[in-house]
Amino acid sequence: MSEYSVQIRHLVKRFGSLTAVNDINLDIKKGEIFGLLGPNGAGKSTTISLILGLITPTSGTVMVNGIDMQKNPHAARGQIGIVTQETVVEPELTAEQNLMIFGKLYHIPEPELHKDIDFALELADLKNFRHSYAGTFSGGMKRRLETAKSLMHAPGLILLDEPTTGLDIQNRTKIWDLLRDINKKQNVTILMTTQYLEEADQLCNRIGIIDHGKLIALGTPSELRQKMGVSSIIEISADREDLQKVARAFEKVGLEAKILSNKVTAAGGSNATKKIEALVKEISAMKVPIHNISMHEPTIDDVFLKLTGSEVRDTEGEYAGGRSDLMVRRGR
């Protein structure tokens, strides 16, 4: 058996004159939690669709648990569980009934099915709600039920598209704990996309960043932060109409500024504290009101901004419409 859950070799996907995925090579080891990040239009979603076998590559190969997705898509898809960005549960059915239907779609034998449902409900902390209708659940509970459904056919790989979008911090933390339990207790590889970069930093063993169809960075969160090559980041937030003036102040004190939605940021370099003092003087002379000044160590957000030149933006789920393609026979 392969030691990798996903192996991608020279993967290319073109749509007419547009090259959405441009010669990507990637190995994801079994047991990893791997984060795939990228701004809109970068090729991230197309890469995910290729891994799922929802579209055909122009060239290159995708292997899932050692199975070629092109040569044997039925068996390869049987190795994958998926949690879409939009939670898909049947509100008029109980938690148990939701899992029961999904298990039967995967042709799980009846005696085994009940054991699997018990285990999934326990893992998702929904055992006490097995007879409650899913329509009465909170957003976080529905998300946990959706995640439990993805485990019913015992996949080796679970793919999650924006697993905590729209959840409050308490429910996001519960989902994080659930994913860690799935990864450790089930030895399931997790491949996830997220718009919350701190989520990738917290959860992922490794992160890959895609931009313009290419894999431009790959490594552990610590390794990626080291790519910044700086010890501190300075951020100043102000009214949007004043951001250009704030950026000019950065330039006057010798810092290369980048303007984001509501703030200006730059690598602090040496003597960052003195740089902040100089910035305050310059901005005060301009009579520009400042909302906040902060200095922190580089984060994955900073790495992403440096490599792609943009912030992560909200993306729409793309896989809910393709779920019927994933209703495959159980492959334990």
mmCIF file of C-alpha atoms in Angstrom:
data_model
loop_
_atom_site.group_PDB
_atom_site.id
_atom_site.type_symbol
_atom_site.label_atom_id
_atom_site.label_comp_id
_atom_site.label_asym_id
_atom_site.label_seq_id
_atom_site.Cartn_x
_atom_site.Cartn_y
_atom_site.Cartn_z
ATOM 1 C CA MET A 1 0.000 0.000 0.000
ATOM 2 C CA SER A 2 1.108 3.556 -0.694
ATOM 3 C CA GLU A 3 2.381 5.684 2.179
ATOM 4 C CA TYR A 4 0.578 8.647 0.628
ATOM 5 C CA SER A 5 -3.099 9.539 0.706
ATOM 6 C CA VAL A 6 -2.710 11.858 -2.278
ATOM 7 C CA GLN A 7 -0.009 11.904 -4.951
ATOM 8 C CA ILE A 8 -0.189 14.503 -7.714
ATOM 9 C CA ARG A 9 2.220 14.492 -10.623
ATOM 10 C CA HIS A 10 2.528 17.226 -13.262
ATOM 11 C CA LEU A 11 -1.154 18.073 -12.946
ATOM 12 C CA VAL A 12 -2.446 20.492 -15.584
ATOM 13 C CA LYS A 13 -5.989 21.677 -16.288
ATOM 14 C CA ARG A 14 -6.817 24.095 -19.079
ATOM 15 C CA PHE A 15 -10.156 25.664 -19.911
ATOM 16 C CA GLY A 16 -9.631 26.964 -23.415
ATOM 17 C CA SER A 17 -6.797 29.490 -23.248
ATOM 18 C CA LEU A 18 -6.914 29.614 -19.429
ATOM 19 C CA THR A 19 -4.517 27.372 -17.514
ATOM 20 C CA ALA A 20 -6.234 26.959 -14.154
ATOM 21 C CA VAL A 21 -3.766 24.382 -12.788
ATOM 22 C CA ASN A 22 -0.209 24.616 -14.023
ATOM 23 C CA ASP A 23 2.080 21.596 -13.480
ATOM 24 C CA ILE A 24 1.407 20.911 -9.799
ATOM 25 C CA ASN A 25 3.330 18.177 -7.982
ATOM 26 C CA LEU A 26 2.256 17.317 -4.437
ATOM 27 C CA ASP A 27 2.446 14.427 -1.971
ATOM 28 C CA ILE A 28 0.173 14.287 1.087
ATOM 29 C CA LYS A 29 1.222 11.610 3.569
ATOM 30 C CA LYS A 30 -1.243 9.331 5.304
ATOM 31 C CA GLY A 31 -2.212 10.723 8.683
ATOM 32 C CA GLU A 32 -1.511 14.352 7.803
ATOM 33 C CA ILE A 33 -3.792 17.324 8.233
ATOM 34 C CA PHE A 34 -3.002 19.310 5.115
ATOM 35 C CA GLY A 35 -4.248 22.806 4.335
ATOM 36 C CA LEU A 36 -4.630 24.058 0.775
ATOM 37 C CA LEU A 37 -4.815 27.840 0.560
ATOM 38 C CA GLY A 38 -5.188 30.290 -2.282
ATOM 39 C CA PRO A 39 -7.016 33.479 -3.295
ATOM 40 C CA ASN A 40 -10.004 33.390 -5.647
ATOM 41 C CA GLY A 41 -9.046 32.341 -9.151
ATOM 42 C CA ALA A 42 -5.735 30.863 -8.013
ATOM 43 C CA GLY A 43 -6.548 27.276 -9.058
ATOM 44 C CA LYS A 44 -7.309 25.890 -5.604
ATOM 45 C CA SER A 45 -10.890 24.865 -6.348
ATOM 46 C CA THR A 46 -9.936 23.311 -9.675
ATOM 47 C CA THR A 47 -7.206 21.295 -7.961
ATOM 48 C CA ILE A 48 -9.719 20.011 -5.408
ATOM 49 C CA SER A 49 -12.153 19.047 -8.185
ATOM 50 C CA LEU A 50 -9.362 17.125 -9.918
ATOM 51 C CA ILE A 51 -8.515 15.268 -6.708
ATOM 52 C CA LEU A 52 -12.192 14.346 -6.361
ATOM 53 C CA GLY A 53 -12.375 13.200 -9.978
ATOM 54 C CA LEU A 54 -15.178 15.661 -10.738
ATOM 55 C CA ILE A 55 -13.288 16.983 -13.768
ATOM 56 C CA THR A 56 -10.712 15.401 -16.068
ATOM 57 C CA PRO A 57 -7.144 16.751 -16.102
ATOM 58 C CA THR A 58 -5.631 18.026 -19.326
ATOM 59 C CA SER A 59 -2.515 16.095 -18.335
ATOM 60 C CA GLY A 60 -0.913 14.603 -15.250
ATOM 61 C CA THR A 61 -2.117 12.109 -12.655
ATOM 62 C CA VAL A 62 -3.917 12.041 -9.302
ATOM 63 C CA MET A 63 -3.506 9.008 -7.041
ATOM 64 C CA VAL A 64 -5.724 8.534 -3.953
ATOM 65 C CA ASN A 65 -4.407 5.904 -1.528
ATOM 66 C CA GLY A 66 -2.423 4.424 -4.396
ATOM 67 C CA ILE A 67 -5.409 4.288 -6.780
ATOM 68 C CA ASP A 68 -5.283 6.193 -10.065
ATOM 69 C CA MET A 69 -8.304 8.505 -10.221
ATOM 70 C CA GLN A 70 -8.361 8.421 -14.017
ATOM 71 C CA LYS A 71 -7.957 4.681 -14.442
ATOM 72 C CA ASN A 72 -10.176 3.562 -11.562
ATOM 73 C CA PRO A 73 -12.339 6.505 -10.439
ATOM 74 C CA HIS A 74 -14.958 4.354 -8.721
ATOM 75 C CA ALA A 75 -12.421 2.765 -6.365
ATOM 76 C CA ALA A 76 -10.520 6.040 -5.850
ATOM 77 C CA ARG A 77 -13.656 7.966 -4.897
ATOM 78 C CA GLY A 78 -14.532 5.222 -2.442
ATOM 79 C CA GLN A 79 -11.455 6.267 -0.469
ATOM 80 C CA ILE A 80 -12.717 9.834 -0.030
ATOM 81 C CA GLY A 81 -15.189 11.442 2.366
ATOM 82 C CA ILE A 82 -16.262 15.016 1.672
ATOM 83 C CA VAL A 83 -17.712 17.843 3.735
ATOM 84 C CA THR A 84 -18.926 20.674 1.519
ATOM 85 C CA GLN A 85 -18.903 24.333 2.454
ATOM 86 C CA GLU A 86 -22.695 24.370 2.547
ATOM 87 C CA THR A 87 -23.909 21.969 5.227
ATOM 88 C CA VAL A 88 -26.104 19.261 3.669
ATOM 89 C CA VAL A 89 -28.322 17.526 6.251
ATOM 90 C CA GLU A 90 -31.983 16.549 6.011
ATOM 91 C CA PRO A 91 -33.785 18.789 8.536
ATOM 92 C CA GLU A 92 -36.911 16.613 8.760
ATOM 93 C CA LEU A 93 -34.866 13.542 9.741
ATOM 94 C CA THR A 94 -33.170 12.764 13.032
ATOM 95 C CA ALA A 95 -29.413 12.647 13.399
ATOM 96 C CA GLU A 96 -29.565 8.843 13.363
ATOM 97 C CA GLN A 97 -31.757 8.784 10.253
ATOM 98 C CA ASN A 98 -29.412 11.154 8.416
ATOM 99 C CA LEU A 99 -26.517 8.792 9.067
ATOM 100 C CA MET A 100 -28.640 5.726 8.279
ATOM 101 C CA ILE A 101 -29.573 6.981 4.805
ATOM 102 C CA PHE A 102 -26.009 7.970 4.017
ATOM 103 C CA GLY A 103 -24.703 4.599 5.185
ATOM 104 C CA LYS A 104 -27.209 2.758 3.002
ATOM 105 C CA LEU A 105 -26.145 4.807 -0.020
ATOM 106 C CA TYR A 106 -22.700 3.328 0.578
ATOM 107 C CA HIS A 107 -24.200 -0.185 0.890
ATOM 108 C CA ILE A 108 -22.963 -0.713 4.452
ATOM 109 C CA PRO A 109 -24.308 -4.059 5.777
ATOM 110 C CA GLU A 110 -27.133 -3.621 8.315
ATOM 111 C CA PRO A 111 -25.420 -5.036 11.466
ATOM 112 C CA GLU A 112 -22.290 -3.031 10.783
ATOM 113 C CA LEU A 113 -24.267 0.103 9.941
ATOM 114 C CA HIS A 114 -25.712 0.440 13.453
ATOM 115 C CA LYS A 115 -22.249 0.156 15.003
ATOM 116 C CA ASP A 116 -20.919 2.769 12.594
ATOM 117 C CA ILE A 117 -23.770 5.144 13.452
ATOM 118 C CA ASP A 118 -23.109 4.734 17.183
ATOM 119 C CA PHE A 119 -19.427 5.460 16.658
ATOM 120 C CA ALA A 120 -20.055 8.490 14.407
ATOM 121 C CA LEU A 121 -22.543 10.032 16.859
ATOM 122 C CA GLU A 122 -20.133 9.489 19.760
ATOM 123 C CA LEU A 123 -17.229 11.015 17.845
ATOM 124 C CA ALA A 124 -19.298 14.052 16.815
ATOM 125 C CA ASP A 125 -20.616 14.532 20.374
ATOM 126 C CA LEU A 126 -24.191 14.025 19.166
ATOM 127 C CA LYS A 127 -25.032 10.783 20.964
ATOM 128 C CA ASN A 128 -27.608 12.498 23.174
ATOM 129 C CA PHE A 129 -29.284 13.992 20.097
ATOM 130 C CA ARG A 130 -29.582 10.850 17.967
ATOM 131 C CA HIS A 131 -33.409 11.028 17.964
ATOM 132 C CA SER A 132 -33.589 14.826 17.585
ATOM 133 C CA TYR A 133 -34.489 16.336 14.231
ATOM 134 C CA ALA A 134 -31.546 17.881 12.425
ATOM 135 C CA GLY A 135 -33.645 20.944 11.599
ATOM 136 C CA THR A 136 -33.582 21.876 15.295
ATOM 137 C CA PHE A 137 -29.770 21.756 15.492
ATOM 138 C CA SER A 138 -27.485 24.774 15.763
ATOM 139 C CA GLY A 139 -25.097 25.539 12.928
ATOM 140 C CA GLY A 140 -22.237 23.872 14.767
ATOM 141 C CA MET A 141 -24.247 20.717 15.480
ATOM 142 C CA LYS A 142 -25.284 20.459 11.832
ATOM 143 C CA ARG A 143 -21.661 20.852 10.813
ATOM 144 C CA ARG A 144 -20.615 18.041 13.167
ATOM 145 C CA LEU A 145 -23.389 15.826 11.795
ATOM 146 C CA GLU A 146 -22.244 16.554 8.254
ATOM 147 C CA THR A 147 -18.697 15.622 9.240
ATOM 148 C CA ALA A 148 -19.949 12.401 10.872
ATOM 149 C CA LYS A 149 -21.723 11.507 7.597
ATOM 150 C CA SER A 150 -18.432 11.771 5.716
ATOM 151 C CA LEU A 151 -16.998 9.009 7.936
ATOM 152 C CA MET A 152 -19.726 6.424 7.357
ATOM 153 C CA HIS A 153 -17.889 4.512 4.614
ATOM 154 C CA ALA A 154 -14.569 4.548 6.541
ATOM 155 C CA PRO A 155 -12.608 6.664 4.031
ATOM 156 C CA GLY A 156 -8.857 7.029 4.249
ATOM 157 C CA LEU A 157 -9.083 10.669 3.200
ATOM 158 C CA ILE A 158 -11.575 13.372 4.179
ATOM 159 C CA LEU A 159 -11.761 16.578 2.197
ATOM 160 C CA LEU A 160 -13.308 19.593 3.913
ATOM 161 C CA ASP A 161 -14.192 22.775 2.049
ATOM 162 C CA GLU A 162 -14.233 25.739 4.451
ATOM 163 C CA PRO A 163 -15.269 23.564 7.451
ATOM 164 C CA THR A 164 -16.000 26.414 9.889
ATOM 165 C CA THR A 165 -17.276 29.217 7.662
ATOM 166 C CA GLY A 166 -20.125 31.074 9.370
ATOM 167 C CA LEU A 167 -19.571 29.501 12.807
ATOM 168 C CA ASP A 168 -18.830 31.420 15.985
ATOM 169 C CA ILE A 169 -15.524 30.867 17.758
ATOM 170 C CA GLN A 170 -17.002 28.342 20.234
ATOM 171 C CA ASN A 171 -18.361 26.120 17.459
ATOM 172 C CA ARG A 172 -15.226 26.594 15.376
ATOM 173 C CA THR A 173 -13.182 25.285 18.319
ATOM 174 C CA LYS A 174 -15.474 22.237 18.612
ATOM 175 C CA ILE A 175 -14.988 21.489 14.914
ATOM 176 C CA TRP A 176 -11.217 21.795 15.382
ATOM 177 C CA ASP A 177 -11.366 19.272 18.237
ATOM 178 C CA LEU A 178 -13.519 16.943 16.137
ATOM 179 C CA LEU A 179 -11.085 17.065 13.220
ATOM 180 C CA ARG A 180 -8.144 16.330 15.528
ATOM 181 C CA ASP A 181 -10.032 13.332 16.961
ATOM 182 C CA ILE A 182 -10.861 12.033 13.466
ATOM 183 C CA ASN A 183 -7.259 12.413 12.436
ATOM 184 C CA LYS A 184 -5.818 10.678 15.520
ATOM 185 C CA LYS A 185 -8.439 8.087 16.455
ATOM 186 C CA GLN A 186 -9.317 7.057 12.891
ATOM 187 C CA ASN A 187 -5.898 7.721 11.364
ATOM 188 C CA VAL A 188 -7.742 9.566 8.608
ATOM 189 C CA THR A 189 -5.870 12.007 6.403
ATOM 190 C CA ILE A 190 -7.534 15.414 6.253
ATOM 191 C CA LEU A 191 -7.258 17.776 3.298
ATOM 192 C CA MET A 192 -8.932 21.095 3.996
ATOM 193 C CA THR A 193 -9.402 24.516 2.497
ATOM 194 C CA THR A 194 -10.096 27.493 4.716
ATOM 195 C CA GLN A 195 -10.409 31.263 4.575
ATOM 196 C CA TYR A 196 -9.340 31.480 8.238
ATOM 197 C CA LEU A 197 -5.574 31.347 8.058
ATOM 198 C CA GLU A 198 -5.202 31.017 11.819
ATOM 199 C CA GLU A 199 -7.275 27.843 11.448
ATOM 200 C CA ALA A 200 -4.703 26.401 9.055
ATOM 201 C CA ASP A 201 -1.962 27.489 11.450
ATOM 202 C CA GLN A 202 -3.682 25.760 14.382
ATOM 203 C CA LEU A 203 -4.712 22.522 12.669
ATOM 204 C CA CYS A 204 -2.438 21.711 9.758
ATOM 205 C CA ASN A 205 0.789 19.733 9.825
ATOM 206 C CA ARG A 206 1.638 21.241 6.443
ATOM 207 C CA ILE A 207 0.206 23.960 4.222
ATOM 208 C CA GLY A 208 0.328 24.434 0.467
ATOM 209 C CA ILE A 209 -0.355 27.827 -1.126
ATOM 210 C CA ILE A 210 -1.563 28.016 -4.730
ATOM 211 C CA ASP A 211 -1.538 31.133 -6.883
ATOM 212 C CA HIS A 212 -1.946 31.537 -10.649
ATOM 213 C CA GLY A 213 -2.320 27.776 -10.973
ATOM 214 C CA LYS A 214 1.039 26.989 -9.387
ATOM 215 C CA LEU A 215 2.007 25.628 -5.988
ATOM 216 C CA ILE A 216 4.125 28.552 -4.794
ATOM 217 C CA ALA A 217 4.809 27.478 -1.198
ATOM 218 C CA LEU A 218 4.775 24.237 0.758
ATOM 219 C CA GLY A 219 5.804 23.460 4.307
ATOM 220 C CA THR A 220 4.891 23.397 7.962
ATOM 221 C CA PRO A 221 3.379 26.589 9.432
ATOM 222 C CA SER A 222 6.722 27.261 11.124
ATOM 223 C CA GLU A 223 8.651 26.800 7.875
ATOM 224 C CA LEU A 224 6.317 29.134 6.018
ATOM 225 C CA ARG A 225 6.630 31.830 8.677
ATOM 226 C CA GLN A 226 10.407 31.624 8.326
ATOM 227 C CA LYS A 227 9.996 32.530 4.655
ATOM 228 C CA MET A 228 9.066 36.042 5.767
ATOM 229 C CA GLY A 229 12.677 36.615 6.766
ATOM 230 C CA VAL A 230 11.625 39.205 9.352
ATOM 231 C CA SER A 231 11.045 39.134 13.089
ATOM 232 C CA SER A 232 8.114 41.557 13.308
ATOM 233 C CA ILE A 233 5.173 43.013 11.393
ATOM 234 C CA ILE A 234 3.816 46.520 12.005
ATOM 235 C CA GLU A 235 0.119 47.210 11.353
ATOM 236 C CA ILE A 236 -1.773 50.496 11.560
ATOM 237 C CA SER A 237 -5.518 50.679 11.010
ATOM 238 C CA ALA A 238 -7.329 53.875 10.006
ATOM 239 C CA ASP A 239 -10.315 55.093 8.002
ATOM 240 C CA ARG A 240 -10.205 53.828 4.435
ATOM 241 C CA GLU A 241 -9.934 57.318 2.963
ATOM 242 C CA ASP A 242 -6.768 57.869 5.045
ATOM 243 C CA LEU A 243 -4.927 54.635 4.199
ATOM 244 C CA GLN A 244 -2.944 56.186 1.330
ATOM 245 C CA LYS A 245 -1.649 58.868 3.688
ATOM 246 C CA VAL A 246 -0.710 56.233 6.264
ATOM 247 C CA ALA A 247 1.149 54.295 3.556
ATOM 248 C CA ARG A 248 3.127 57.407 2.661
ATOM 249 C CA ALA A 249 4.127 57.723 6.306
ATOM 250 C CA PHE A 250 5.449 54.161 6.212
ATOM 251 C CA GLU A 251 7.517 55.021 3.126
ATOM 252 C CA LYS A 252 8.913 58.167 4.760
ATOM 253 C CA VAL A 253 10.373 56.116 7.627
ATOM 254 C CA GLY A 254 11.840 53.554 5.218
ATOM 255 C CA LEU A 255 9.212 50.799 5.358
ATOM 256 C CA GLU A 256 7.614 49.100 2.349
ATOM 257 C CA ALA A 257 3.884 49.367 2.983
ATOM 258 C CA LYS A 258 0.963 47.287 1.756
ATOM 259 C CA ILE A 259 -2.607 48.554 1.970
ATOM 260 C CA LEU A 260 -5.256 46.040 2.993
ATOM 261 C CA SER A 261 -8.992 46.550 3.460
ATOM 262 C CA ASN A 262 -8.746 48.654 6.629
ATOM 263 C CA LYS A 263 -5.073 48.827 7.532
ATOM 264 C CA VAL A 264 -1.525 49.331 6.331
ATOM 265 C CA THR A 265 1.121 46.714 7.089
ATOM 266 C CA ALA A 266 4.886 46.372 6.673
ATOM 267 C CA ALA A 267 7.817 44.293 7.867
ATOM 268 C CA GLY A 268 9.239 46.043 10.907
ATOM 269 C CA GLY A 269 12.898 45.236 10.284
ATOM 270 C CA SER A 270 15.477 46.167 12.890
ATOM 271 C CA ASN A 271 14.541 48.722 15.543
ATOM 272 C CA ALA A 272 10.825 48.178 14.925
ATOM 273 C CA THR A 273 9.911 50.065 18.107
ATOM 274 C CA LYS A 274 11.728 53.178 16.880
ATOM 275 C CA LYS A 275 10.017 52.776 13.507
ATOM 276 C CA ILE A 276 6.641 52.878 15.258
ATOM 277 C CA GLU A 277 7.625 56.055 17.120
ATOM 278 C CA ALA A 278 8.631 57.666 13.825
ATOM 279 C CA LEU A 279 5.395 56.528 12.201
ATOM 280 C CA VAL A 280 3.289 58.080 14.949
ATOM 281 C CA LYS A 281 5.077 61.408 14.485
ATOM 282 C CA GLU A 282 4.599 61.359 10.706
ATOM 283 C CA ILE A 283 0.921 60.405 10.896
ATOM 284 C CA SER A 284 0.260 62.951 13.652
ATOM 285 C CA ALA A 285 1.808 65.648 11.470
ATOM 286 C CA MET A 286 -0.651 64.646 8.738
ATOM 287 C CA LYS A 287 -3.483 64.951 11.302
ATOM 288 C CA VAL A 288 -4.749 61.493 10.377
ATOM 289 C CA PRO A 289 -6.693 59.688 13.135
ATOM 290 C CA ILE A 290 -5.358 56.205 13.919
ATOM 291 C CA HIS A 291 -7.653 53.403 15.057
ATOM 292 C CA ASN A 292 -4.997 50.949 16.177
ATOM 293 C CA ILE A 293 -1.255 50.277 16.077
ATOM 294 C CA SER A 294 0.150 46.784 16.612
ATOM 295 C CA MET A 295 3.362 44.838 16.215
ATOM 296 C CA HIS A 296 3.484 41.044 16.090
ATOM 297 C CA GLU A 297 5.544 38.109 14.884
ATOM 298 C CA PRO A 298 4.847 36.973 11.306
ATOM 299 C CA THR A 299 1.718 34.842 10.911
ATOM 300 C CA ILE A 300 0.411 32.621 8.117
ATOM 301 C CA ASP A 301 -1.712 35.628 7.082
ATOM 302 C CA ASP A 302 1.485 37.628 6.574
ATOM 303 C CA VAL A 303 3.080 34.800 4.591
ATOM 304 C CA PHE A 304 -0.010 34.525 2.401
ATOM 305 C CA LEU A 305 -0.048 38.270 1.763
ATOM 306 C CA LYS A 306 3.648 38.336 0.894
ATOM 307 C CA LEU A 307 3.442 35.394 -1.518
ATOM 308 C CA THR A 308 0.146 36.184 -3.260
ATOM 309 C CA GLY A 309 -0.146 39.932 -2.818
ATOM 310 C CA SER A 310 -3.739 39.582 -1.641
ATOM 311 C CA GLU A 311 -5.876 38.581 1.306
ATOM 312 C CA VAL A 312 -7.925 35.413 1.466
ATOM 313 C CA ARG A 313 -11.412 36.253 0.266
ATOM 314 C CA ASP A 314 -14.646 34.449 0.894
ATOM 315 C CA THR A 315 -15.342 31.749 -1.683
ATOM 316 C CA GLU A 316 -18.468 29.921 -2.684
ATOM 317 C CA GLY A 317 -18.858 26.175 -2.189
ATOM 318 C CA GLU A 318 -18.511 24.246 -5.407
ATOM 319 C CA TYR A 319 -19.098 20.657 -4.501
ATOM 320 C CA ALA A 320 -22.642 20.430 -3.226
ATOM 321 C CA GLY A 321 -23.924 20.034 -6.760
ATOM 322 C CA GLY A 322 -21.468 17.240 -7.377
ATOM 323 C CA ARG A 323 -22.279 15.076 -4.396
ATOM 324 C CA SER A 324 -24.095 12.496 -6.511
ATOM 325 C CA ASP A 325 -20.749 11.758 -8.158
ATOM 326 C CA LEU A 326 -19.445 10.688 -4.742
ATOM 327 C CA MET A 327 -22.208 8.225 -3.897
ATOM 328 C CA VAL A 328 -19.995 5.251 -4.476
ATOM 329 C CA ARG A 329 -19.838 1.761 -3.054
ATOM 330 C CA ARG A 330 -18.192 1.308 0.290
ATOM 331 C CA GLY A 331 -14.511 0.439 0.025
ATOM 332 C CA ARG A 332 -13.077 -0.589 3.369
#
